[in-house]
PDB file of C-alpha atoms and ligand atoms in Angstrom:
ATOM      1  CA  MET A1252      13.801  22.901 -22.384  1.00 48.00           C
ATOM      2  CA  PRO A1253      10.647  24.844 -23.365  1.00 52.00           C
ATOM      3  CA  LYS A1254      10.975  28.607 -22.886  1.00 61.00           C
ATOM      4  CA  GLN A1255       9.311  29.659 -19.650  1.00 68.00           C
ATOM      5  CA  VAL A1256       6.243  31.810 -20.379  1.00 80.00           C
ATOM      6  CA  LYS A1257       6.003  35.154 -18.640  1.00 92.00           C
ATOM      7  CA  TRP A1258       3.000  37.458 -18.495  1.00 96.00           C
ATOM      8  CA  THR A1259       3.713  40.527 -20.637  1.00 96.00           C
ATOM      9  CA  LYS A1260       0.270  41.955 -21.446  1.00 97.00           C
ATOM     10  CA  LYS A1261      -0.982  45.243 -19.990  1.00 97.00           C
ATOM     11  CA  ASP A1262      -4.647  44.265 -20.425  1.00 98.00           C
ATOM     12  CA  LEU A1263      -6.959  41.271 -20.462  1.00 98.00           C
ATOM     13  CA  LEU A1264      -9.412  41.901 -23.290  1.00 98.00           C
ATOM     14  CA  GLY A1265     -10.434  38.431 -24.450  1.00 98.00           C
ATOM     15  CA  LEU A1266      -9.321  34.825 -24.804  1.00 98.00           C
ATOM     16  CA  GLU A1267      -9.110  35.233 -28.580  1.00 98.00           C
ATOM     17  CA  TYR A1268      -5.972  37.314 -28.010  1.00 97.00           C
ATOM     18  CA  LEU A1269      -4.229  34.958 -25.547  1.00 98.00           C
ATOM     19  CA  SER A1270      -2.013  32.008 -26.362  1.00 97.00           C
ATOM     20  CA  ARG A1271      -2.570  28.628 -24.771  1.00 97.00           C
ATOM     21  CA  SER A1272       0.575  29.228 -22.673  1.00 97.00           C
ATOM     22  CA  GLU A1273      -0.773  32.542 -21.365  1.00 97.00           C
ATOM     23  CA  ILE A1274      -4.062  30.891 -20.402  1.00 98.00           C
ATOM     24  CA  GLU A1275      -2.094  28.112 -18.680  1.00 98.00           C
ATOM     25  CA  LEU A1276      -0.188  30.751 -16.742  1.00 97.00           C
ATOM     26  CA  ILE A1277      -3.455  32.251 -15.447  1.00 98.00           C
ATOM     27  CA  LEU A1278      -4.875  28.822 -14.537  1.00 98.00           C
ATOM     28  CA  GLN A1279      -1.656  27.890 -12.703  1.00 97.00           C
ATOM     29  CA  ALA A1280      -1.661  31.148 -10.749  1.00 98.00           C
ATOM     30  CA  ALA A1281      -5.336  30.573  -9.923  1.00 98.00           C
ATOM     31  CA  GLU A1282      -4.392  27.203  -8.354  1.00 98.00           C
ATOM     32  CA  SER A1283      -2.157  29.042  -5.888  1.00 97.00           C
ATOM     33  CA  PHE A1284      -4.812  31.648  -5.139  1.00 98.00           C
ATOM     34  CA  LYS A1285      -7.446  28.925  -4.621  1.00 98.00           C
ATOM     35  CA  GLU A1286      -5.284  27.732  -1.745  1.00 97.00           C
ATOM     36  CA  VAL A1287      -5.032  31.303  -0.402  1.00 97.00           C
ATOM     37  CA  ILE A1288      -8.823  31.826  -0.313  1.00 97.00           C
ATOM     38  CA  THR A1289      -9.343  28.672   1.751  1.00 95.00           C
ATOM     39  CA  ARG A1290      -6.817  29.693   4.447  1.00 96.00           C
ATOM     40  CA  LYS A1291      -7.896  30.983   7.828  1.00 96.00           C
ATOM     41  CA  ILE A1292      -6.353  34.338   6.890  1.00 96.00           C
ATOM     42  CA  LYS A1293      -7.420  34.827   3.298  1.00 96.00           C
ATOM     43  CA  LYS A1294      -5.358  37.865   2.440  1.00 96.00           C
ATOM     44  CA  VAL A1295      -1.926  38.346   0.837  1.00 98.00           C
ATOM     45  CA  PRO A1296       0.006  41.588   0.270  1.00 98.00           C
ATOM     46  CA  ALA A1297       0.635  41.054  -3.473  1.00 97.00           C
ATOM     47  CA  LEU A1298      -1.193  44.251  -4.619  1.00 98.00           C
ATOM     48  CA  ARG A1299      -0.455  46.459  -1.614  1.00 98.00           C
ATOM     49  CA  GLY A1300      -0.249  50.060  -2.826  1.00 98.00           C
ATOM     50  CA  LYS A1301      -2.186  49.323  -6.038  1.00 98.00           C
ATOM     51  CA  THR A1302      -5.682  50.603  -6.795  1.00 98.00           C
ATOM     52  CA  VAL A1303      -8.393  48.801  -8.762  1.00 98.00           C
ATOM     53  CA  VAL A1304     -11.499  50.575 -10.081  1.00 98.00           C
ATOM     54  CA  ASN A1305     -14.624  48.616 -10.992  1.00 97.00           C
ATOM     55  CA  LEU A1306     -16.513  50.431 -13.740  1.00 97.00           C
ATOM     56  CA  PHE A1307     -19.695  48.508 -14.545  1.00 97.00           C
ATOM     57  CA  TYR A1308     -22.101  49.956 -17.121  1.00 96.00           C
ATOM     58  CA  GLU A1309     -24.302  46.844 -16.957  1.00 95.00           C
ATOM     59  CA  PRO A1310     -25.774  45.004 -13.961  1.00 93.00           C
ATOM     60  CA  SER A1311     -23.667  42.304 -12.340  1.00 96.00           C
ATOM     61  CA  THR A1312     -23.676  40.305  -9.134  1.00 96.00           C
ATOM     62  CA  ARG A1313     -20.995  37.610  -9.468  1.00 97.00           C
ATOM     63  CA  THR A1314     -18.373  39.373 -11.577  1.00 98.00           C
ATOM     64  CA  ARG A1315     -18.433  42.695  -9.728  1.00 97.00           C
ATOM     65  CA  ILE A1316     -18.366  41.207  -6.235  1.00 98.00           C
ATOM     66  CA  SER A1317     -15.736  38.712  -7.319  1.00 98.00           C
ATOM     67  CA  PHE A1318     -13.402  41.388  -8.748  1.00 98.00           C
ATOM     68  CA  GLU A1319     -13.887  43.563  -5.670  1.00 98.00           C
ATOM     69  CA  LEU A1320     -13.147  40.697  -3.321  1.00 98.00           C
ATOM     70  CA  ALA A1321     -10.210  39.495  -5.459  1.00 98.00           C
ATOM     71  CA  ALA A1322      -8.615  42.946  -5.262  1.00 98.00           C
ATOM     72  CA  LYS A1323      -9.233  43.152  -1.499  1.00 98.00           C
ATOM     73  CA  ARG A1324      -7.821  39.662  -0.895  1.00 98.00           C
ATOM     74  CA  LEU A1325      -4.667  40.872  -2.695  1.00 98.00           C
ATOM     75  CA  SER A1326      -4.553  43.983  -0.433  1.00 98.00           C
ATOM     76  CA  ALA A1327      -5.312  46.489  -3.219  1.00 98.00           C
ATOM     77  CA  ASP A1328      -7.465  49.548  -2.653  1.00 98.00           C
ATOM     78  CA  VAL A1329     -10.771  49.182  -4.503  1.00 98.00           C
ATOM     79  CA  ILE A1330     -13.233  51.749  -5.773  1.00 97.00           C
ATOM     80  CA  ASN A1331     -16.598  50.810  -7.263  1.00 96.00           C
ATOM     81  CA  VAL A1332     -17.956  53.465  -9.592  1.00 94.00           C
ATOM     82  CA  GLU A1333     -21.738  53.477  -9.447  1.00 87.00           C
ATOM     83  CA  VAL A1334     -22.513  54.357 -13.059  1.00 90.00           C
ATOM     84  CA  GLU A1335     -26.144  55.194 -12.215  1.00 88.00           C
ATOM     85  CA  THR A1336     -25.044  58.006  -9.855  1.00 88.00           C
ATOM     86  CA  SER A1337     -21.885  59.055 -11.726  1.00 90.00           C
ATOM     87  CA  SER A1338     -21.277  61.727 -14.376  1.00 93.00           C
ATOM     88  CA  VAL A1339     -21.922  59.034 -17.000  1.00 91.00           C
ATOM     89  CA  LYS A1340     -25.576  60.036 -16.466  1.00 91.00           C
ATOM     90  CA  LYS A1341     -24.634  63.591 -17.527  1.00 94.00           C
ATOM     91  CA  GLY A1342     -23.273  62.288 -20.810  1.00 94.00           C
ATOM     92  CA  GLU A1343     -19.595  61.698 -19.981  1.00 95.00           C
ATOM     93  CA  THR A1344     -18.013  59.245 -22.405  1.00 96.00           C
ATOM     94  CA  LEU A1345     -16.319  56.008 -21.384  1.00 96.00           C
ATOM     95  CA  ILE A1346     -12.945  57.388 -22.487  1.00 97.00           C
ATOM     96  CA  ASP A1347     -13.356  60.612 -20.500  1.00 96.00           C
ATOM     97  CA  THR A1348     -14.480  58.672 -17.441  1.00 96.00           C
ATOM     98  CA  GLY A1349     -11.514  56.309 -17.840  1.00 96.00           C
ATOM     99  CA  ARG A1350      -9.011  59.174 -18.223  1.00 96.00           C
ATOM    100  CA  ASN A1351     -10.411  60.967 -15.177  1.00 96.00           C
ATOM    101  CA  VAL A1352     -10.256  57.788 -13.123  1.00 95.00           C
ATOM    102  CA  GLU A1353      -6.688  57.281 -14.289  1.00 95.00           C
ATOM    103  CA  ALA A1354      -5.775  60.839 -13.284  1.00 97.00           C
ATOM    104  CA  LEU A1355      -6.296  59.642  -9.707  1.00 96.00           C
ATOM    105  CA  MET A1356      -3.270  57.322 -10.173  1.00 97.00           C
ATOM    106  CA  ILE A1357      -5.134  54.041 -10.364  1.00 97.00           C
ATOM    107  CA  ASP A1358      -3.539  50.867 -11.718  1.00 98.00           C
ATOM    108  CA  VAL A1359      -6.380  48.706 -13.044  1.00 98.00           C
ATOM    109  CA  ILE A1360      -9.805  49.458 -14.528  1.00 98.00           C
ATOM    110  CA  VAL A1361     -12.197  46.515 -14.604  1.00 98.00           C
ATOM    111  CA  VAL A1362     -14.912  47.372 -17.101  1.00 98.00           C
ATOM    112  CA  ARG A1363     -18.216  45.816 -18.084  1.00 97.00           C
ATOM    113  CA  HIS A1364     -20.002  47.494 -20.961  1.00 97.00           C
ATOM    114  CA  ASN A1365     -22.960  46.782 -23.225  1.00 95.00           C
ATOM    115  CA  CYS A1366     -20.888  47.706 -26.325  1.00 96.00           C
ATOM    116  CA  SER A1367     -18.588  45.067 -27.812  1.00 97.00           C
ATOM    117  CA  GLY A1368     -15.065  46.510 -28.038  1.00 98.00           C
ATOM    118  CA  ALA A1369     -15.517  49.115 -25.270  1.00 97.00           C
ATOM    119  CA  PRO A1370     -12.676  47.637 -23.110  1.00 98.00           C
ATOM    120  CA  TYR A1371     -10.384  47.633 -26.168  1.00 98.00           C
ATOM    121  CA  MET A1372     -11.110  51.331 -26.834  1.00 98.00           C
ATOM    122  CA  LEU A1373     -10.501  52.172 -23.193  1.00 98.00           C
ATOM    123  CA  SER A1374      -7.239  50.206 -23.126  1.00 98.00           C
ATOM    124  CA  LYS A1375      -5.923  52.321 -26.002  1.00 98.00           C
ATOM    125  CA  ALA A1376      -6.835  55.556 -24.181  1.00 97.00           C
ATOM    126  CA  VAL A1377      -5.299  54.866 -20.752  1.00 98.00           C
ATOM    127  CA  LYS A1378      -1.952  53.640 -19.432  1.00 97.00           C
ATOM    128  CA  ALA A1379      -3.684  51.699 -16.639  1.00 97.00           C
ATOM    129  CA  SER A1380      -4.408  48.025 -17.191  1.00 98.00           C
ATOM    130  CA  VAL A1381      -7.902  47.269 -18.469  1.00 98.00           C
ATOM    131  CA  VAL A1382      -9.697  44.022 -17.671  1.00 98.00           C
ATOM    132  CA  ASN A1383     -12.765  43.087 -19.681  1.00 98.00           C
ATOM    133  CA  ALA A1384     -15.558  42.022 -17.315  1.00 98.00           C
ATOM    134  CA  GLY A1385     -17.921  41.375 -20.242  1.00 98.00           C
ATOM    135  CA  ASP A1386     -18.465  43.507 -23.365  1.00 98.00           C
ATOM    136  CA  GLY A1387     -21.692  43.251 -25.325  1.00 96.00           C
ATOM    137  CA  TRP A1388     -21.931  39.943 -27.191  1.00 95.00           C
ATOM    138  CA  HIS A1389     -18.154  39.811 -27.641  1.00 97.00           C
ATOM    139  CA  GLU A1390     -16.210  38.265 -24.732  1.00 98.00           C
ATOM    140  CA  HIS A1391     -16.349  37.578 -21.003  1.00 98.00           C
ATOM    141  CA  PRO A1392     -12.808  36.270 -20.564  1.00 98.00           C
ATOM    142  CA  THR A1393     -12.710  35.781 -16.790  1.00 98.00           C
ATOM    143  CA  GLN A1394     -15.969  33.789 -16.927  1.00 98.00           C
ATOM    144  CA  ALA A1395     -14.456  31.419 -19.478  1.00 98.00           C
ATOM    145  CA  LEU A1396     -11.242  31.182 -17.457  1.00 98.00           C
ATOM    146  CA  LEU A1397     -13.183  30.202 -14.348  1.00 98.00           C
ATOM    147  CA  ASP A1398     -15.196  27.712 -16.394  1.00 98.00           C
ATOM    148  CA  MET A1399     -11.959  26.199 -17.711  1.00 98.00           C
ATOM    149  CA  PHE A1400     -10.458  26.169 -14.218  1.00 98.00           C
ATOM    150  CA  THR A1401     -13.562  24.342 -12.927  1.00 98.00           C
ATOM    151  CA  LEU A1402     -13.418  21.775 -15.750  1.00 98.00           C
ATOM    152  CA  LYS A1403      -9.705  21.205 -15.175  1.00 98.00           C
ATOM    153  CA  SER A1404     -10.350  20.705 -11.445  1.00 98.00           C
ATOM    154  CA  LYS A1405     -13.007  18.100 -12.255  1.00 98.00           C
ATOM    155  CA  PHE A1406     -11.289  16.202 -15.079  1.00 98.00           C
ATOM    156  CA  GLY A1407      -7.589  16.981 -14.548  1.00 98.00           C
ATOM    157  CA  LYS A1408      -7.340  18.165 -18.175  1.00 98.00           C
ATOM    158  CA  LEU A1409      -9.157  20.016 -20.939  1.00 98.00           C
ATOM    159  CA  GLU A1410      -7.774  18.128 -23.939  1.00 98.00           C
ATOM    160  CA  ASP A1411     -10.332  15.855 -25.651  1.00 98.00           C
ATOM    161  CA  LEU A1412     -13.137  16.739 -23.238  1.00 98.00           C
ATOM    162  CA  LYS A1413     -16.560  16.925 -24.845  1.00 98.00           C
ATOM    163  CA  ILE A1414     -18.204  20.180 -23.797  1.00 98.00           C
ATOM    164  CA  SER A1415     -21.639  21.271 -24.978  1.00 98.00           C
ATOM    165  CA  ILE A1416     -22.596  24.918 -24.663  1.00 98.00           C
ATOM    166  CA  ILE A1417     -26.374  25.088 -24.653  1.00 98.00           C
ATOM    167  CA  GLY A1418     -28.701  28.075 -24.980  1.00 96.00           C
ATOM    168  CA  ASP A1419     -28.645  31.596 -26.279  1.00 93.00           C
ATOM    169  CA  ILE A1420     -25.375  31.304 -28.226  1.00 95.00           C
ATOM    170  CA  ALA A1421     -26.198  34.293 -30.454  1.00 92.00           C
ATOM    171  CA  HIS A1422     -26.127  36.848 -27.633  1.00 92.00           C
ATOM    172  CA  SER A1423     -23.544  35.157 -25.449  1.00 96.00           C
ATOM    173  CA  ARG A1424     -20.124  36.599 -24.687  1.00 97.00           C
ATOM    174  CA  VAL A1425     -19.654  33.628 -22.336  1.00 98.00           C
ATOM    175  CA  ALA A1426     -20.064  31.212 -25.261  1.00 98.00           C
ATOM    176  CA  ARG A1427     -17.545  33.087 -27.415  1.00 98.00           C
ATOM    177  CA  SER A1428     -14.888  33.253 -24.699  1.00 98.00           C
ATOM    178  CA  ASN A1429     -15.412  29.574 -23.828  1.00 98.00           C
ATOM    179  CA  ILE A1430     -15.076  28.603 -27.477  1.00 98.00           C
ATOM    180  CA  TRP A1431     -11.821  30.592 -27.898  1.00 98.00           C
ATOM    181  CA  GLY A1432     -10.385  29.148 -24.695  1.00 98.00           C
ATOM    182  CA  LEU A1433     -11.489  25.524 -24.884  1.00 98.00           C
ATOM    183  CA  THR A1434     -10.574  24.993 -28.534  1.00 98.00           C
ATOM    184  CA  LYS A1435      -7.026  26.266 -27.827  1.00 98.00           C
ATOM    185  CA  PHE A1436      -6.730  23.325 -25.413  1.00 98.00           C
ATOM    186  CA  GLY A1437      -8.066  20.712 -27.817  1.00 98.00           C
ATOM    187  CA  ALA A1438     -11.491  20.274 -26.200  1.00 98.00           C
ATOM    188  CA  ASN A1439     -14.347  19.179 -28.476  1.00 98.00           C
ATOM    189  CA  VAL A1440     -16.951  21.920 -28.254  1.00 98.00           C
ATOM    190  CA  THR A1441     -20.561  21.582 -29.435  1.00 98.00           C
ATOM    191  CA  VAL A1442     -23.035  24.455 -29.423  1.00 98.00           C
ATOM    192  CA  CYS A1443     -26.741  23.717 -29.178  1.00 98.00           C
ATOM    193  CA  ALA A1444     -29.682  26.112 -29.488  1.00 96.00           C
ATOM    194  CA  PRO A1445     -32.790  26.768 -31.560  1.00 94.00           C
ATOM    195  CA  GLU A1446     -31.704  27.720 -35.111  1.00 94.00           C
ATOM    196  CA  ILE A1447     -32.555  31.386 -34.479  1.00 91.00           C
ATOM    197  CA  LEU A1448     -30.058  31.567 -31.586  1.00 93.00           C
ATOM    198  CA  ILE A1449     -27.080  30.097 -33.472  1.00 95.00           C
ATOM    199  CA  PRO A1450     -24.922  32.815 -35.064  1.00 94.00           C
ATOM    200  CA  LYS A1451     -24.133  32.263 -38.719  1.00 94.00           C
ATOM    201  CA  GLY A1452     -20.627  30.936 -39.330  1.00 95.00           C
ATOM    202  CA  ILE A1453     -19.984  29.883 -35.721  1.00 97.00           C
ATOM    203  CA  GLU A1454     -18.628  26.539 -36.982  1.00 97.00           C
ATOM    204  CA  THR A1455     -15.611  28.426 -38.385  1.00 97.00           C
ATOM    205  CA  LEU A1456     -14.482  28.787 -34.750  1.00 97.00           C
ATOM    206  CA  GLY A1457     -13.989  25.013 -34.656  1.00 98.00           C
ATOM    207  CA  VAL A1458     -17.220  23.942 -32.972  1.00 98.00           C
ATOM    208  CA  LYS A1459     -19.901  21.428 -33.877  1.00 98.00           C
ATOM    209  CA  VAL A1460     -23.436  22.812 -34.200  1.00 98.00           C
ATOM    210  CA  THR A1461     -26.672  21.027 -33.373  1.00 98.00           C
ATOM    211  CA  ASN A1462     -30.296  21.903 -32.659  1.00 97.00           C
ATOM    212  CA  ASP A1463     -30.876  18.521 -30.978  1.00 97.00           C
ATOM    213  CA  ILE A1464     -30.616  18.854 -27.201  1.00 97.00           C
ATOM    214  CA  ASP A1465     -30.467  15.096 -26.608  1.00 96.00           C
ATOM    215  CA  GLU A1466     -27.547  14.811 -29.038  1.00 97.00           C
ATOM    216  CA  ALA A1467     -25.784  17.701 -27.267  1.00 98.00           C
ATOM    217  CA  ILE A1468     -25.921  16.044 -23.870  1.00 97.00           C
ATOM    218  CA  ARG A1469     -25.654  12.330 -24.797  1.00 96.00           C
ATOM    219  CA  GLU A1470     -21.864  12.127 -25.109  1.00 94.00           C
ATOM    220  CA  ALA A1471     -20.932  15.287 -23.225  1.00 98.00           C
ATOM    221  CA  ASP A1472     -18.516  15.239 -20.292  1.00 98.00           C
ATOM    222  CA  ALA A1473     -19.846  18.635 -19.293  1.00 98.00           C
ATOM    223  CA  ILE A1474     -22.579  21.015 -20.342  1.00 98.00           C
ATOM    224  CA  ASN A1475     -22.408  24.782 -19.940  1.00 98.00           C
ATOM    225  CA  VAL A1476     -25.976  26.056 -19.927  1.00 98.00           C
ATOM    226  CA  LEU A1477     -26.528  29.695 -20.821  1.00 97.00           C
ATOM    227  CA  ARG A1478     -29.138  32.142 -19.670  1.00 93.00           C
ATOM    228  CA  MET A1479     -31.853  32.957 -22.198  1.00 88.00           C
ATOM    229  CA  GLN A1480     -31.348  36.692 -22.701  1.00 84.00           C
ATOM    230  CA  PHE A1481     -34.974  37.618 -23.325  1.00 79.00           C
ATOM    231  CA  GLU A1482     -34.130  41.308 -22.825  1.00 77.00           C
ATOM    232  CA  ARG A1483     -32.188  41.174 -26.133  1.00 75.00           C
ATOM    233  CA  ASP A1484     -35.203  39.930 -28.113  1.00 74.00           C
ATOM    234  CA  GLU A1485     -35.831  43.184 -29.952  1.00 73.00           C
ATOM    235  CA  SER A1486     -37.585  41.605 -32.952  1.00 73.00           C
ATOM    236  CA  GLY A1487     -39.737  39.159 -30.966  1.00 76.00           C
ATOM    237  CA  VAL A1488     -38.258  36.035 -32.574  1.00 75.00           C
ATOM    238  CA  PHE A1489     -37.307  34.150 -29.410  1.00 81.00           C
ATOM    239  CA  PRO A1490     -39.311  31.055 -28.488  1.00 83.00           C
ATOM    240  CA  SER A1491     -41.613  31.577 -25.493  1.00 88.00           C
ATOM    241  CA  LYS A1492     -40.238  30.581 -22.079  1.00 90.00           C
ATOM    242  CA  MET A1493     -42.591  27.599 -21.959  1.00 91.00           C
ATOM    243  CA  GLU A1494     -41.659  26.474 -25.467  1.00 92.00           C
ATOM    244  CA  TYR A1495     -37.939  26.842 -24.731  1.00 92.00           C
ATOM    245  CA  PHE A1496     -38.243  24.876 -21.493  1.00 95.00           C
ATOM    246  CA  LYS A1497     -40.050  22.052 -23.264  1.00 95.00           C
ATOM    247  CA  LYS A1498     -37.558  21.753 -26.115  1.00 95.00           C
ATOM    248  CA  PHE A1499     -34.177  22.783 -24.647  1.00 96.00           C
ATOM    249  CA  ALA A1500     -34.191  22.991 -20.858  1.00 96.00           C
ATOM    250  CA  ILE A1501     -31.885  20.746 -18.840  1.00 98.00           C
ATOM    251  CA  THR A1502     -34.145  18.629 -16.665  1.00 98.00           C
ATOM    252  CA  GLU A1503     -33.620  15.483 -14.584  1.00 97.00           C
ATOM    253  CA  GLU A1504     -35.477  13.556 -17.278  1.00 97.00           C
ATOM    254  CA  ARG A1505     -33.053  14.725 -19.980  1.00 97.00           C
ATOM    255  CA  LEU A1506     -30.008  14.028 -17.784  1.00 97.00           C
ATOM    256  CA  LYS A1507     -31.059  10.370 -17.531  1.00 97.00           C
ATOM    257  CA  LYS A1508     -29.803  10.034 -21.111  1.00 94.00           C
ATOM    258  CA  ALA A1509     -26.452  11.691 -20.288  1.00 97.00           C
ATOM    259  CA  LYS A1510     -23.273  10.261 -18.761  1.00 98.00           C
ATOM    260  CA  LYS A1511     -23.887   9.595 -15.064  1.00 96.00           C
ATOM    261  CA  GLU A1512     -21.005  11.870 -14.035  1.00 97.00           C
ATOM    262  CA  ILE A1513     -21.850  14.720 -16.414  1.00 98.00           C
ATOM    263  CA  VAL A1514     -20.787  18.099 -15.035  1.00 98.00           C
ATOM    264  CA  VAL A1515     -23.490  20.778 -15.207  1.00 98.00           C
ATOM    265  CA  MET A1516     -22.334  24.388 -15.383  1.00 98.00           C
ATOM    266  CA  HIS A1517     -24.073  27.740 -15.678  1.00 98.00           C
ATOM    267  CA  PRO A1518     -22.427  31.189 -15.545  1.00 98.00           C
ATOM    268  CA  GLY A1519     -25.437  32.682 -13.733  1.00 96.00           C
ATOM    269  CA  PRO A1520     -27.814  34.288 -13.249  1.00 96.00           C
ATOM    270  CA  ILE A1521     -30.056  31.252 -13.815  1.00 96.00           C
ATOM    271  CA  ASN A1522     -33.584  31.509 -15.181  1.00 94.00           C
ATOM    272  CA  ARG A1523     -34.929  28.572 -13.182  1.00 96.00           C
ATOM    273  CA  GLY A1524     -37.672  26.809 -15.072  1.00 95.00           C
ATOM    274  CA  VAL A1525     -36.501  28.263 -18.396  1.00 94.00           C
ATOM    275  CA  GLU A1526     -33.070  26.911 -19.372  1.00 95.00           C
ATOM    276  CA  MET A1527     -32.712  24.601 -16.389  1.00 97.00           C
ATOM    277  CA  SER A1528     -34.944  23.022 -13.772  1.00 97.00           C
ATOM    278  CA  THR A1529     -34.348  23.772 -10.101  1.00 98.00           C
ATOM    279  CA  GLU A1530     -33.686  20.046  -9.464  1.00 98.00           C
ATOM    280  CA  VAL A1531     -30.755  20.143 -11.906  1.00 98.00           C
ATOM    281  CA  ALA A1532     -29.450  23.563 -10.799  1.00 98.00           C
ATOM    282  CA  ASP A1533     -29.233  22.339  -7.210  1.00 98.00           C
ATOM    283  CA  GLY A1534     -28.620  18.669  -8.038  1.00 98.00           C
ATOM    284  CA  PRO A1535     -25.594  16.385  -7.632  1.00 98.00           C
ATOM    285  CA  ASN A1536     -24.110  17.105 -11.068  1.00 98.00           C
ATOM    286  CA  SER A1537     -24.209  20.878 -10.667  1.00 98.00           C
ATOM    287  CA  VAL A1538     -20.947  22.756 -10.050  1.00 98.00           C
ATOM    288  CA  ILE A1539     -22.540  26.187 -10.387  1.00 98.00           C
ATOM    289  CA  LEU A1540     -21.486  27.470  -6.964  1.00 98.00           C
ATOM    290  CA  GLU A1541     -18.009  25.947  -7.323  1.00 98.00           C
ATOM    291  CA  GLN A1542     -17.696  28.069 -10.478  1.00 98.00           C
ATOM    292  CA  VAL A1543     -18.381  31.159  -8.379  1.00 98.00           C
ATOM    293  CA  THR A1544     -15.706  30.211  -5.815  1.00 98.00           C
ATOM    294  CA  ASN A1545     -13.222  29.452  -8.584  1.00 98.00           C
ATOM    295  CA  GLY A1546     -14.017  32.837 -10.119  1.00 98.00           C
ATOM    296  CA  LEU A1547     -12.470  34.529  -7.098  1.00 98.00           C
ATOM    297  CA  ALA A1548      -9.204  32.593  -7.493  1.00 98.00           C
ATOM    298  CA  VAL A1549      -9.119  33.227 -11.247  1.00 98.00           C
ATOM    299  CA  ARG A1550      -9.717  36.975 -10.853  1.00 98.00           C
ATOM    300  CA  MET A1551      -7.002  37.175  -8.191  1.00 98.00           C
ATOM    301  CA  ALA A1552      -4.679  35.489 -10.707  1.00 98.00           C
ATOM    302  CA  VAL A1553      -5.622  37.942 -13.469  1.00 98.00           C
ATOM    303  CA  LEU A1554      -5.178  41.025 -11.253  1.00 98.00           C
ATOM    304  CA  TYR A1555      -1.870  39.667  -9.970  1.00 98.00           C
ATOM    305  CA  LEU A1556      -0.448  38.886 -13.418  1.00 98.00           C
ATOM    306  CA  ILE A1557      -1.410  42.130 -15.147  1.00 98.00           C
ATOM    307  CA  THR A1558      -0.016  44.223 -12.298  1.00 97.00           C
ATOM    308  CA  HIS A1559       3.243  42.233 -12.395  1.00 96.00           C
ATOM    309  CA  ALA A1560       3.580  42.091 -16.194  1.00 95.00           C
ATOM    310  CA  GLU A1561       7.122  41.912 -17.513  1.00 90.00           C
ATOM    311  CA  LYS A1562       8.240  44.045 -20.432  1.00 74.00           C
ATOM    312  CA  GLU A1563       8.334  42.094 -23.722  1.00 68.00           C
TER     313      GLU A1563
HETATM  314  N1  LIG B3091     -21.668  35.287 -14.858  1.00 75.15           N
HETATM  315  C1  LIG B3091     -21.828  36.612 -14.755  1.00 75.15           C
HETATM  316  O1  LIG B3091     -21.218  37.405 -15.484  1.00 75.15           O
HETATM  317  O2  LIG B3091     -22.703  36.991 -13.774  1.00 75.15           O
HETATM  318  P1  LIG B3091     -22.993  38.510 -13.391  1.00 75.15           P
HETATM  319  O3  LIG B3091     -23.700  39.144 -14.547  1.00 75.15           O
HETATM  320  O4  LIG B3091     -23.831  38.454 -12.144  1.00 75.15           O
HETATM  321  O5  LIG B3091     -21.676  39.186 -13.146  1.00 75.15           O
END
């Protein structure tokens, strides 16, 4: 009999640091919570008496709302720290903010930060659990978990699926977390972008690299299309929006060459008319809004598991 896996980690910092069994545990728990969020009464008492703080140093719509709602659906108390109107603006460090929040007896800090590694630093400074809601270009673990959950719902498995991640790979924490997660399950991952947006050495993570968009979508079971992060183009090397659309955007025309049932994903927010046409974003192959719904179930699973972690 295989040893039953139990959740033992205080924090969720990235998929690089999780085993396949731990990821499976989250995806299984998310299945149960998906059922909960479709009930007439969508609330369970699993986190009654616990407090979750959302500490977002970068803008967010989906992730922040989703974590807030996940905590509320689990009956936790939730506090959203508005960084713009907090003492962060007076120069308080992340660690000091985290320690002060923790002094109020909170259980979980969900943090999004523009610096890679910020959640790791915070996790070392506080006893509360820390969940990474996206750090710099490093990882966005709950986005990849919800992407994997969505793929598993569609295909019944992740093994041997052909997944192409298309777009601004260089600046994408979503791409990195997806690569760590999907390759642990034996999926075949291809990354596709203009040369300038492919990080050097990415193939060492076990992915295929191409600059040919038609090749990336031809055999794919699913494509995960990333937002072009023009705000990160400090040296002015990005292609123009029009040029990018012409050469790399997912359009109905391009999808004619793909498998009929190809699944089209995007973590959001979408730049319509840049990386994807509106017809595709809202078309029959798109699962973009299903991803958002699944994100709620996945984040409930993560909050549940880290607050019920067993000692190793
Ligand atoms: N996918 C994602 O992280 O979206 P937000 O930036 O709106 O949270």
